Amino acid sequence: MPSEFEIIRRYFSRPAPSALLGVGDDAALVQPAAGRELAVSTDLLLEGRHFAAGAAPRALGHKALAVNLSDMAAMGAAPRWATLALALPSADEAWLAAFAEGFYALAARFGVDLVGGDTTRGPLTLCVTILGELPAGTALRRDGARPGDDVWVSGELGGAAYALEHAQDAAAAKRLHEPEPRVALGERLRGLAGAAIDVSDGFAQDLGHILERSGVGAVVRYADLPKFRIADAALEQRCVLAGGDDYELLFTAPPAARAAIEALAAPLGLALSRVGSIQAGAPRLRLLDAQGRAMQHAPGFDHFA
Ligand code: ADP
Ligand code: MG
């Protein structure tokens, strides 16, 4: 079995040209461009909680980074550098090779360099910290929604949650295991969107975070939500409103930005749907059915509920 240092050298020491100093010292050194802010975010994936025992290592490498890239997208930041903290039950080289392949393949697509991390023995745990850059003062924060703004969502909702119950559905499984972070959209939304969040815990709950932080309410038409195709109406509602792990962007923008936002869809190859509006008042989501009646909606995912 390779030692800790062999693991790092063999699997996690590819060159990091965008860093002043990458893997191998006590800390990495990075330099954001002049006038840019650093956006920093961490996401932890735990076996048995975020993914099943025996999950495919290549997809895990992808997802561990993807969920962090999604946080950069939701801030409108360009991802640049990542660190990777790993607890591994054993030094399984086939597993490590596939995991590293999935991680580096996605990192290369988004121009991210792995610059450091930590490796230890323990229950399988994957923790990535990501650093991104954006022009000072332009971040898409959760507190930027204003009454009169439109509410928008990218892609389709519900596919990842559907995959948990229908593992044989290949399109849904792809949504769950290999989500595509909406980084290009996030960057294009700087200067257009007021607030943004990525849908990781379910549409209703994640929109709720924007409403709380912005001190506003929202009306959303269920019929207008972009939905992964799910035949069963009750299951569809649960997956679309409360299903996590979709990693689409949910954002608000003034009506004056409609044309500019619609113009992003074709070049990005990504559907952008206007699903409701922000209103003055208590931070509550009013969800309307096709007849305009209020709909009940289940809460989203909460690790401690
Ligand atoms: P230290 O004892 O100073 O924390 P380590 O022996 O843990 O150093 O790590 C040695 C080097 O390898 C450091 O540069 C660290 O950032 C890097 N490193 C450790 N584990 C990983 C990993 N899983 N992925 C990327 N870099 C790693
Ligand atoms: Mg260490």
Short mmCIF file of C-alpha atoms in Angstrom, two decimals, residues 28 31 41-42 52 56 59-60 90 132 160 164 173 235 247 269 285 291 299-300:
data_model
loop_
_atom_site.label_atom_id
_atom_site.label_comp_id
_atom_site.label_asym_id
_atom_site.label_seq_id
_atom_site.Cartn_x
_atom_site.Cartn_y
_atom_site.Cartn_z
CA ALA A 28 0.05 27.17 -1.27
CA GLN A 31 -2.30 35.90 -6.07
CA SER A 41 -16.24 28.35 -0.01
CA THR A 42 -16.06 24.82 1.44
CA ALA A 52 -23.88 5.81 -0.83
CA ALA A 56 -18.31 5.26 -8.33
CA ALA A 59 -18.23 10.50 -10.23
CA LEU A 60 -17.24 11.30 -6.62
CA SER A 90 -7.62 2.48 2.79
CA GLY A 132 -12.53 32.23 -6.90
CA ALA A 160 -31.32 14.66 -8.88
CA LEU A 164 -32.68 8.72 -5.53
CA ALA A 173 -28.61 9.60 -12.38
CA LEU A 235 -43.51 12.87 -6.78
CA TYR A 247 -27.11 22.76 -8.60
CA GLY A 269 -27.03 26.26 -24.16
CA LEU A 285 -42.87 32.12 -0.62
CA GLN A 291 -55.60 28.24 -11.31
CA PRO A 299 -39.67 21.96 3.28
CA GLY A 300 -36.31 21.22 1.65
#
